[in-house]
Coordinates of C-alpha atoms in Angstrom, one line a residue:
Chain T
M17 CA -7.1 8.6 72.5
A18 CA -7.1 10.5 69.2
L19 CA -6.2 8.9 66.6
I20 CA -3.9 11.3 65.0
E21 CA -1.9 14.3 67.6
F22 CA 0.2 17.2 67.0
A23 CA 1.3 18.5 70.5
D24 CA 2.8 21.5 69.0
F25 CA 4.5 20.6 66.2
S26 CA 7.0 22.3 64.5
F27 CA 9.5 21.8 61.5
K28 CA 12.1 23.0 58.9
Y29 CA 13.9 21.1 56.6
L30 CA 17.0 21.1 56.3
G31 CA 18.8 23.9 53.9
A32 CA 15.1 25.9 54.2
D33 CA 14.6 29.2 55.6
S34 CA 12.2 29.5 57.2
L35 CA 9.9 26.9 59.0
A36 CA 7.0 24.8 56.9
L37 CA 4.6 23.8 59.8
K38 CA 4.8 25.9 62.9
R39 CA 3.5 25.1 66.5
I40 CA 0.5 22.5 65.2
K41 CA -1.3 21.5 67.4
L42 CA -4.7 19.8 66.7
T43 CA -6.0 16.2 67.3
I44 CA -8.2 14.1 63.8
D45 CA -9.9 11.3 65.7
N46 CA -11.0 8.0 63.5
G47 CA -13.6 8.4 61.2
E48 CA -13.3 11.3 60.0
Y49 CA -13.2 13.6 56.4
V50 CA -10.5 16.0 57.1
V51 CA -9.8 18.5 54.3
I52 CA -6.7 20.2 53.9
T53 CA -6.2 22.9 51.9
G54 CA -4.5 26.1 51.4
P55 CA -1.9 28.7 49.2
S56 CA 0.9 26.1 47.4
G57 CA 3.9 26.0 49.8
C58 CA 1.9 26.5 53.3
G59 CA 2.7 23.3 54.2
K60 CA 0.0 20.7 53.5
T61 CA 2.6 18.1 51.9
T62 CA 4.9 18.6 54.8
F63 CA 1.9 17.9 57.6
C64 CA 1.0 13.9 55.3
R65 CA 5.0 13.3 55.8
A66 CA 4.7 14.6 59.2
I67 CA 1.8 11.3 60.2
N68 CA 4.0 8.4 59.1
A69 CA 7.4 9.8 60.7
L70 CA 8.7 10.9 56.9
V71 CA 8.9 13.9 58.9
P72 CA 11.4 14.1 60.2
Q73 CA 12.8 10.3 59.8
F74 CA 13.1 10.1 55.9
H75 CA 13.0 14.2 55.5
R76 CA 15.4 15.5 58.0
G77 CA 15.6 18.7 59.5
Y78 CA 15.1 20.8 63.1
V79 CA 12.2 19.8 65.1
A80 CA 10.0 20.6 67.7
G81 CA 7.3 19.7 69.5
N82 CA 5.6 15.7 68.8
V83 CA 3.1 13.8 66.8
Y84 CA 1.7 10.9 67.4
T85 CA -0.1 8.8 65.4
D86 CA -1.8 6.0 66.6
G87 CA -0.4 7.4 70.7
K88 CA 2.4 6.8 69.4
N89 CA 5.4 9.1 69.3
T90 CA 6.6 9.3 65.2
R91 CA 10.3 10.9 66.7
E92 CA 10.5 7.6 68.2
Y93 CA 8.9 4.4 65.9
E94 CA 10.5 3.5 63.0
V95 CA 8.9 4.5 59.9
A96 CA 7.7 1.2 59.3
T97 CA 5.5 0.8 62.3
F98 CA 3.0 4.0 60.9
A99 CA 3.3 2.3 57.4
S100 CA 0.4 0.0 58.6
V101 CA -1.1 3.1 60.7
A102 CA -1.5 5.5 57.7
G103 CA -1.0 5.2 54.1
L104 CA -0.4 7.5 51.9
V105 CA -1.4 8.1 48.7
F106 CA 0.7 10.9 46.5
Q107 CA -0.1 13.4 43.6
N108 CA 1.4 11.2 40.6
P109 CA 1.3 7.1 41.1
E110 CA 4.4 6.2 38.9
N111 CA 6.2 7.1 41.4
Q112 CA 4.8 4.9 44.0
L113 CA 3.9 1.5 41.9
V114 CA 6.9 -0.9 42.2
T115 CA 6.4 -3.9 40.7
L116 CA 4.9 -5.7 37.0
D117 CA 0.7 -6.1 37.6
V118 CA -2.1 -5.8 40.2
E119 CA -1.7 -8.4 42.2
K120 CA 2.1 -8.2 43.0
E121 CA 2.3 -4.7 43.7
I122 CA -0.8 -5.2 46.5
A123 CA 0.8 -7.8 48.1
F124 CA 4.0 -6.2 47.9
G125 CA 3.2 -3.9 51.5
P126 CA 1.9 -6.7 53.6
E127 CA 4.8 -9.9 52.0
N128 CA 7.4 -7.0 53.3
L129 CA 5.5 -6.8 57.3
G130 CA 5.3 -10.8 57.2
V131 CA 1.9 -11.6 57.3
A132 CA 1.1 -15.2 56.5
P133 CA 0.1 -15.8 52.7
S134 CA -3.4 -16.7 53.3
E135 CA -3.7 -14.0 54.7
I136 CA -2.3 -11.3 52.3
R137 CA -4.1 -14.0 48.8
R138 CA -7.3 -12.8 50.5
R139 CA -6.8 -8.6 51.3
V140 CA -5.4 -9.2 47.7
E141 CA -9.5 -10.2 46.2
E142 CA -10.7 -8.1 49.2
L143 CA -9.2 -5.0 47.4
I144 CA -9.8 -6.4 43.3
E145 CA -12.8 -6.3 43.8
L146 CA -13.3 -3.7 46.2
L147 CA -11.6 -1.1 43.7
D148 CA -13.1 -2.4 40.7
L149 CA -9.6 -3.7 39.0
E150 CA -10.5 -7.2 38.0
E151 CA -9.7 -6.0 33.9
L152 CA -7.1 -4.5 35.3
R153 CA -5.0 -7.8 37.0
E154 CA -3.3 -9.3 34.1
K155 CA -2.3 -5.4 32.9
H156 CA 1.7 -3.9 33.5
P157 CA 0.8 -0.6 35.7
H158 CA 3.1 1.6 32.5
E159 CA -0.2 0.0 30.3
M160 CA -2.6 2.0 32.8
S161 CA -4.1 5.2 32.7
G162 CA -3.2 7.6 35.4
G163 CA -6.9 6.6 37.2
E164 CA -6.4 3.3 36.8
Q165 CA -2.3 3.5 38.3
Q166 CA -3.8 5.5 41.3
R167 CA -6.7 3.4 42.0
V168 CA -3.8 0.4 42.5
A169 CA -1.9 2.1 44.1
I170 CA -4.2 3.1 46.4
A171 CA -5.1 -0.2 46.8
A172 CA -1.8 -1.4 47.7
T173 CA -2.0 1.1 50.1
L174 CA -5.1 0.5 52.2
A175 CA -3.0 -3.6 51.4
L176 CA -1.4 -2.7 55.2
K177 CA -5.2 -2.5 56.7
P178 CA -4.2 1.1 57.8
K179 CA -6.6 3.0 60.0
V180 CA -6.5 6.5 57.8
L181 CA -5.6 6.9 54.4
V182 CA -3.6 10.5 53.5
A183 CA -3.9 11.4 50.4
D184 CA -1.7 14.5 48.6
E185 CA -3.6 15.9 45.8
P186 CA -4.5 12.2 44.3
T187 CA -6.4 13.5 41.2
S188 CA -4.5 17.0 40.0
N189 CA -2.8 15.0 37.0
L190 CA -6.3 13.4 36.7
D191 CA -8.8 14.0 34.1
P192 CA -11.8 15.1 35.7
Q193 CA -13.7 12.2 35.8
S194 CA -11.1 10.0 36.7
A195 CA -11.1 12.2 39.7
E196 CA -14.4 11.9 40.5
A197 CA -14.3 8.4 40.5
I198 CA -11.4 8.3 42.9
L199 CA -13.1 11.1 45.1
E200 CA -15.8 8.8 45.2
I201 CA -13.8 5.2 46.6
I202 CA -12.0 8.1 48.8
A203 CA -15.7 9.1 50.1
H204 CA -16.9 5.6 50.1
L205 CA -13.8 4.2 52.2
N206 CA -14.4 6.9 54.9
K207 CA -18.1 5.9 54.8
R208 CA -17.0 2.3 55.1
G209 CA -14.9 3.8 58.6
M210 CA -11.8 5.3 57.4
A211 CA -10.7 8.4 58.2
V212 CA -8.9 10.3 55.3
V213 CA -6.7 13.1 55.5
L214 CA -7.1 14.3 51.6
V215 CA -4.5 17.9 50.6
E216 CA -7.2 19.3 47.1
H217 CA -7.1 23.2 46.6
R218 CA -10.0 21.8 43.9
L219 CA -12.8 22.4 46.8
D220 CA -15.8 22.4 44.1
L221 CA -14.9 18.6 43.8
V222 CA -13.8 17.5 47.7
A223 CA -16.3 20.3 49.9
K224 CA -18.9 18.5 50.3
D225 CA -17.6 14.9 51.4
A226 CA -15.4 16.1 54.1
S227 CA -16.5 16.4 58.0
R228 CA -14.8 19.0 58.2
I229 CA -11.6 21.6 56.2
I230 CA -8.2 22.6 57.7
L231 CA -7.1 25.6 55.9
M232 CA -2.9 26.5 56.0
D233 CA -0.9 29.5 55.6
K234 CA 2.6 30.0 55.8
G235 CA 3.1 26.6 58.3
R236 CA 0.4 27.2 60.2
I237 CA -3.1 26.2 60.7
V238 CA -5.9 29.2 60.1
A239 CA -8.8 27.3 60.0
D240 CA -10.7 24.6 61.2
G241 CA -13.9 23.3 61.2
D242 CA -16.8 22.2 59.5
P243 CA -16.6 23.0 55.1
R244 CA -19.4 25.5 55.4
E245 CA -18.5 28.5 58.2
V246 CA -14.5 27.6 57.3
L247 CA -15.6 28.7 53.4
A248 CA -18.1 31.2 54.5
M249 CA -15.2 33.2 55.6
D250 CA -13.8 35.7 54.1
L251 CA -10.0 34.7 55.4
C252 CA -10.7 31.4 52.0
E253 CA -9.6 34.4 49.8
E254 CA -7.3 36.7 50.8
I255 CA -5.2 34.0 51.2
G256 CA -6.3 32.5 48.2
V257 CA -8.2 29.3 48.4
G258 CA -10.5 28.0 45.6
V259 CA -13.7 28.1 47.1
P260 CA -16.4 26.2 45.7
K261 CA -18.5 28.1 43.0
A262 CA -22.0 27.5 44.2
T263 CA -19.9 29.0 47.6
Q264 CA -19.0 32.3 46.1
V265 CA -22.4 32.9 44.1
Y266 CA -23.5 32.4 48.4
K267 CA -21.0 35.3 49.1
R268 CA -21.8 37.6 46.4
L269 CA -25.6 37.9 47.1
K270 CA -25.0 37.8 50.5
T271 CA -23.3 41.3 50.1
R272 CA -26.5 42.3 47.7
G273 CA -28.8 41.8 50.7
I274 CA -30.1 38.5 49.6
E275 CA -29.4 36.1 52.4
L276 CA -29.9 32.9 51.7
G277 CA -30.2 30.9 54.8
N278 CA -27.8 28.2 54.2
V279 CA -24.3 28.0 52.6
P280 CA -24.6 26.0 49.5
L281 CA -20.9 24.1 48.1
T282 CA -22.4 22.6 44.9
G283 CA -24.5 24.5 41.8
V284 CA -27.9 21.6 42.6
E285 CA -27.2 22.7 46.3
L286 CA -27.3 26.5 45.6
A287 CA -29.9 25.8 43.4
E288 CA -32.6 24.5 46.0
L289 CA -31.5 26.8 48.1
V290 CA -32.6 29.8 45.5
Q291 CA -35.9 27.3 45.2
E292 CA -36.3 27.6 49.2
A293 CA -36.2 30.9 49.3
T294 CA -38.7 31.7 46.9
S295 CA -41.5 29.4 48.4
R296 CA -40.9 30.6 51.7
Chain K
M716 CA 1.9 31.6 12.2
I717 CA 1.8 27.7 12.8
I718 CA -0.3 25.7 10.6
L719 CA -0.6 21.8 10.9
E720 CA -2.1 19.6 8.0
D721 CA -2.9 16.5 8.2
V722 CA -0.3 15.5 11.2
H723 CA -0.3 12.2 11.5
Y724 CA 1.8 10.5 15.0
S725 CA 2.4 7.0 16.3
Y726 CA 5.0 6.7 19.5
D727 CA 5.2 2.8 19.0
G728 CA 3.8 2.3 15.4
V729 CA 0.6 0.1 16.8
Y730 CA -0.9 2.6 18.6
T731 CA -1.7 6.2 16.7
A732 CA -1.3 9.0 19.1
L733 CA -2.4 11.3 16.1
R734 CA -4.8 11.2 13.4
G735 CA -5.2 13.6 11.1
I736 CA -4.6 17.0 13.3
S737 CA -5.2 20.1 11.0
L738 CA -5.3 23.2 12.4
Q739 CA -4.3 26.9 12.3
V740 CA -2.7 29.2 14.5
D741 CA -2.9 32.7 14.0
D742 CA -0.2 35.0 15.4
G743 CA -1.3 36.9 19.0
E744 CA -4.2 34.2 19.0
R745 CA -5.3 32.4 22.9
F746 CA -6.9 29.9 23.0
A747 CA -7.1 25.9 25.0
V748 CA -7.2 22.6 24.5
I749 CA -9.1 20.3 26.0
G750 CA -9.6 16.6 26.2
A751 CA -8.9 13.3 28.3
N752 CA -5.6 11.9 29.4
G753 CA -4.5 10.0 26.3
A754 CA -6.6 12.3 23.9
G755 CA -3.3 13.5 22.3
K756 CA -3.4 16.9 23.7
T757 CA 0.6 16.4 24.3
T758 CA 1.7 15.3 21.1
M759 CA 0.0 17.9 19.2
V760 CA 2.0 20.5 21.6
K761 CA 5.1 18.7 20.8
H762 CA 4.4 19.0 17.1
M763 CA 4.0 22.6 17.3
N764 CA 7.8 23.7 19.6
G765 CA 9.2 20.9 16.5
L766 CA 10.4 18.2 19.7
L767 CA 7.8 16.3 17.8
R768 CA 7.8 15.6 14.0
P769 CA 4.9 14.4 11.7
Q770 CA 5.1 11.2 10.5
K771 CA 2.7 12.2 7.6
G772 CA 1.1 15.5 7.4
R773 CA 3.4 18.4 7.9
V774 CA 3.8 21.4 10.2
I775 CA 4.4 25.2 9.1
L776 CA 6.0 28.1 11.6
D777 CA 6.0 31.3 9.6
G778 CA 5.6 29.8 6.2
R779 CA 8.7 27.5 6.8
D780 CA 8.0 22.9 7.3
T781 CA 9.9 22.5 10.5
K782 CA 11.2 19.3 9.1
F783 CA 13.4 21.7 7.8
M784 CA 14.1 23.5 10.7
S785 CA 16.4 22.6 13.9
V786 CA 14.5 22.7 17.6
A787 CA 17.0 25.4 18.9
E788 CA 15.4 27.1 15.3
I789 CA 12.2 26.7 16.6
A790 CA 12.6 26.6 20.4
R791 CA 14.0 30.2 19.7
K792 CA 9.8 30.4 18.6
V793 CA 7.5 28.4 20.7
G794 CA 8.3 28.1 24.0
L795 CA 6.7 24.8 25.8
V796 CA 6.4 24.4 29.4
F797 CA 5.5 20.8 30.8
Q798 CA 3.2 19.5 32.9
N799 CA 5.7 17.8 35.2
P800 CA 8.0 20.3 36.4
D801 CA 10.5 18.0 37.0
H802 CA 11.1 16.9 33.6
Q803 CA 12.3 20.8 33.0
L804 CA 14.1 22.1 35.9
F805 CA 18.2 21.0 35.9
L806 CA 19.8 23.4 38.4
D807 CA 20.4 24.2 41.2
S808 CA 19.0 27.8 41.8
V809 CA 15.7 29.5 40.3
K810 CA 18.1 32.1 39.9
K811 CA 20.4 29.6 37.0
E812 CA 17.5 28.2 36.1
V813 CA 15.4 31.4 35.1
E814 CA 18.6 32.9 33.6
F815 CA 20.0 29.8 31.4
G816 CA 17.0 30.1 28.5
L817 CA 17.5 34.4 28.8
R818 CA 21.6 34.0 28.8
N819 CA 21.4 31.0 25.8
I820 CA 19.3 32.9 23.7
G821 CA 21.5 36.0 23.5
F822 CA 20.4 37.8 25.9
T823 CA 23.7 40.1 28.3
E824 CA 24.1 39.1 32.3
S825 CA 22.1 42.1 33.6
E826 CA 19.3 42.3 30.6
A827 CA 18.7 38.0 31.5
A828 CA 19.0 39.7 35.5
Q829 CA 16.3 42.0 35.2
R830 CA 13.8 39.9 33.5
R831 CA 14.4 37.0 35.8
Q832 CA 13.2 39.5 38.7
K833 CA 10.1 40.3 36.8
T834 CA 9.2 37.0 36.2
L835 CA 9.7 35.6 39.7
A836 CA 7.7 39.0 41.3
S837 CA 4.6 38.4 38.9
L838 CA 4.6 35.0 39.6
G839 CA 4.5 35.5 43.1
L840 CA 8.5 33.7 43.2
E841 CA 10.3 36.7 44.1
G842 CA 12.8 35.6 47.9
F843 CA 13.1 32.6 46.1
A844 CA 15.6 33.2 43.3
E845 CA 19.1 31.7 46.1
R846 CA 16.8 29.0 46.3
S847 CA 16.8 24.8 45.1
P848 CA 14.3 24.1 42.7
F849 CA 14.1 20.4 44.3
T850 CA 13.7 22.4 48.1
L851 CA 10.6 23.8 46.7
S852 CA 6.6 22.6 47.2
G853 CA 5.3 21.0 44.0
G854 CA 2.8 23.7 42.7
E855 CA 6.5 26.6 43.5
R856 CA 8.2 24.1 40.9
K857 CA 5.3 24.4 38.9
R858 CA 5.8 28.0 38.9
V859 CA 9.4 28.4 38.7
A860 CA 9.4 26.2 35.2
L861 CA 6.6 28.4 34.0
A862 CA 9.1 31.6 34.6
S863 CA 12.2 29.8 33.0
V864 CA 9.9 29.8 29.5
L865 CA 7.8 33.1 30.1
S866 CA 10.9 34.9 31.0
T867 CA 11.7 34.2 27.1
E868 CA 8.8 35.9 25.6
P869 CA 8.3 33.2 22.7
R870 CA 6.2 34.5 20.2
F871 CA 4.3 31.0 20.9
L872 CA 3.9 29.9 23.6
A873 CA 2.4 26.5 24.5
L874 CA 1.8 25.3 28.4
D875 CA 0.4 21.6 29.1
E876 CA -1.6 21.7 31.8
P877 CA -0.5 24.9 33.7
T878 CA -3.3 25.2 36.1
I879 CA -2.5 21.7 38.3
G880 CA -1.3 22.3 42.2
Q881 CA -1.9 25.8 41.7
D882 CA -5.0 27.8 44.9
A883 CA -6.8 31.1 43.2
H884 CA -5.0 33.3 44.1
Q885 CA -1.8 31.7 41.9
K886 CA -4.2 31.2 39.1
N887 CA -5.3 34.5 39.0
Q888 CA -1.7 36.1 38.6
L889 CA -0.9 33.0 36.0
A890 CA -4.6 34.3 33.9
Q891 CA -3.3 37.8 34.1
M892 CA 0.4 37.5 32.9
L893 CA -1.0 35.2 29.9
A894 CA -3.3 37.8 29.4
E895 CA -0.8 40.7 29.1
M896 CA 2.0 39.0 26.8
N897 CA -1.6 37.8 24.5
K898 CA -1.8 42.0 24.3
R899 CA 1.1 41.8 23.4
G900 CA 0.8 39.9 20.2
R901 CA 2.0 36.9 21.7
T902 CA 0.3 33.4 21.0
V903 CA -1.2 31.9 23.9
V904 CA -1.6 27.7 23.6
V905 CA -2.8 26.0 26.4
V906 CA -4.0 22.0 27.2
T907 CA -6.2 21.4 30.4
H908 CA -8.7 19.9 32.4
D909 CA -9.4 22.8 34.6
I910 CA -12.8 23.7 32.4
E911 CA -13.3 27.0 34.8
F912 CA -10.1 28.3 33.9
V913 CA -10.7 27.9 30.6
I914 CA -14.2 28.7 30.6
E915 CA -12.7 32.1 32.9
N916 CA -9.7 32.8 30.0
F917 CA -9.9 31.5 27.0
P918 CA -12.1 32.9 23.8
R919 CA -11.6 29.6 21.6
T920 CA -11.6 25.9 22.7
I921 CA -10.5 22.6 20.2
A922 CA -11.5 19.5 22.2
M923 CA -9.9 16.5 20.9
A924 CA -10.3 12.6 21.5
D925 CA -8.6 9.7 20.1
G926 CA -6.2 11.9 18.0
Q927 CA -8.3 14.3 16.2
I928 CA -10.2 17.0 16.8
I929 CA -14.0 17.1 17.7
A930 CA -14.5 20.3 18.4
D931 CA -13.0 24.1 17.4
G932 CA -14.7 27.3 17.8
S933 CA -15.5 30.1 20.9
T934 CA -15.8 28.4 24.4
N935 CA -19.1 28.9 24.9
M936 CA -20.0 27.0 21.9
V937 CA -17.6 23.7 21.6
L938 CA -17.8 23.4 26.5
S939 CA -22.3 23.8 26.1
N940 CA -22.2 21.2 23.6
D941 CA -22.5 17.7 25.7
E942 CA -20.8 15.6 23.7
V943 CA -18.2 17.6 23.9
I944 CA -17.7 17.2 27.9
E945 CA -18.6 13.3 27.6
R946 CA -15.5 12.4 25.4
C947 CA -13.5 14.6 27.2
S948 CA -13.8 13.2 30.6
L949 CA -14.9 16.2 32.3
A950 CA -17.3 17.5 34.6
P951 CA -20.1 19.8 33.8
P952 CA -19.2 22.9 35.5
Q953 CA -20.9 23.4 38.6
M954 CA -22.4 26.9 37.4
T955 CA -23.9 25.1 34.2
L956 CA -25.2 22.1 36.7
A957 CA -26.6 25.3 39.3
A958 CA -28.6 26.6 35.9
R959 CA -29.6 23.9 35.1
A960 CA -31.2 22.8 38.6
L961 CA -32.9 26.3 38.5
R962 CA -34.7 25.5 34.7
N963 CA -36.1 22.9 35.9
V964 CA -38.0 25.4 38.3
F965 CA -37.3 29.4 36.5
P966 CA -38.3 28.5 32.3
E967 CA -37.2 32.1 32.3
V968 CA -33.2 31.1 33.1
G969 CA -30.9 30.9 30.1
Q970 CA -29.3 27.6 28.5
R971 CA -25.9 29.5 28.3
L972 CA -24.7 30.7 31.5
T973 CA -21.9 29.5 32.6
L974 CA -20.0 32.3 34.3
L975 CA -20.6 32.7 37.9
S976 CA -21.5 36.8 37.8
E977 CA -24.3 35.8 35.5
L978 CA -26.1 32.9 37.8
E979 CA -26.0 35.7 40.2
E980 CA -27.6 38.0 38.0
T981 CA -29.9 35.6 37.4
I982 CA -31.0 34.7 40.7
M983 CA -30.6 37.8 41.9
G984 CA -33.9 38.7 39.2
I985 CA -35.4 35.3 40.6
L986 CA -34.8 36.8 44.1
G987 CA -34.7 40.5 43.9
G988 CA -38.4 41.3 44.1
A989 CA -39.1 38.2 46.9

């Protein structure tokens, strides 16, 4: 059974003129690291909300088809059912933090699901260590930097032991170094076995970690596959996807008759391919 | 012209957000302000449009101390687009949102409509006029907030993180629009972490850290300085990393490569004869 299955799913928000998602069909399995990208307004956020039933249960509208998360139809089970399967992290962590300190924040979700206090205690300590939050233990969330708040928000999400972390542009309000730290944590969680669905425009930062990239445009999936294969497609430029600079150089060289053999995703990979080409 | 003279500011009297900022902005300039979160970038631009007044030091706008000017008076000259569009949008249609500012500064109904149409089209928002901003995606709301200020064409335009949530096309559209306004003599200031956007579009860069200006000069010079990159919590651009890695093997690769086209030519030079 797939972890997430979109079975010909379409959705239109109440009052909107056009469908936000059009006949989406795909499956996502345990352990995958899927990056979703595409022009703004293409349906990425709606896609994330559909995974944990916020669409169509909280955000209402016209629905066709089904989404199954962990085998359960998101139209039939309560939103709370999915909180412990798919953990959502948003762009602005301030909107997500509800309590006054780190420990309470992490404990909040499992407390609401009736998890035993000793188990909650264990999860809090484990997550404080995993996300390096020891120094923030006594700090009020509003005294924290954006990067610190986002780390706490991720910890609070993980406290519910989700099988997939769904992160919607989690680093776009952060400075580049804090952004990199968050993305390293996400890549680390994936290596430990958690599936990741990440919405991101800045593929320079994330393409190297992904096992799969999905391109969306106007509510549809227009490409889905290995990051190097997808980013090498001309379609990316046509719909306005921010192809990594190193990949852009590769493409420009190719049109001038220089074939580098493989598609680079980072500057360092590009330099390595150039070196290999000279030694051939 | 805007002149900041030894500007100090603290929000709560304990933590000092600006510690002696001195800066001259000439008419028709185009520059970027970079720095880590909390460096004071937003606080500085809020002094340019009078939302904040210095607790020590002065801000001089066209020869007048802003201390003696009203926010309305300053806002007519200096437009500011906030980082978070939700702090700015409040009406129930995109059309009303964009025309609100235009009508306020005295444009007639038909002039306002004309400007609104033109601005929405150049930001890829045609067809959105009747939508409520609150039904739009994050990136679209951001462009509505931009449109509401860009349409008034203030003489000084300050934008706080305008590229957040924007895809490659939209960034190009925005860059083009800013370049056109700049050509018409408008001053454009952008606060951003988006180093590629700076490299491609802004000749002058001011770097801030801990409430002070730590570098001010040509973008190429400021961004080639590793200490600036580090103190501003920036990541070195991918093209710089590629150039560095290449330089280890091919010493002829230059020290100051930043543009994609420069790297492309360098690699052509290395592989062209291969």
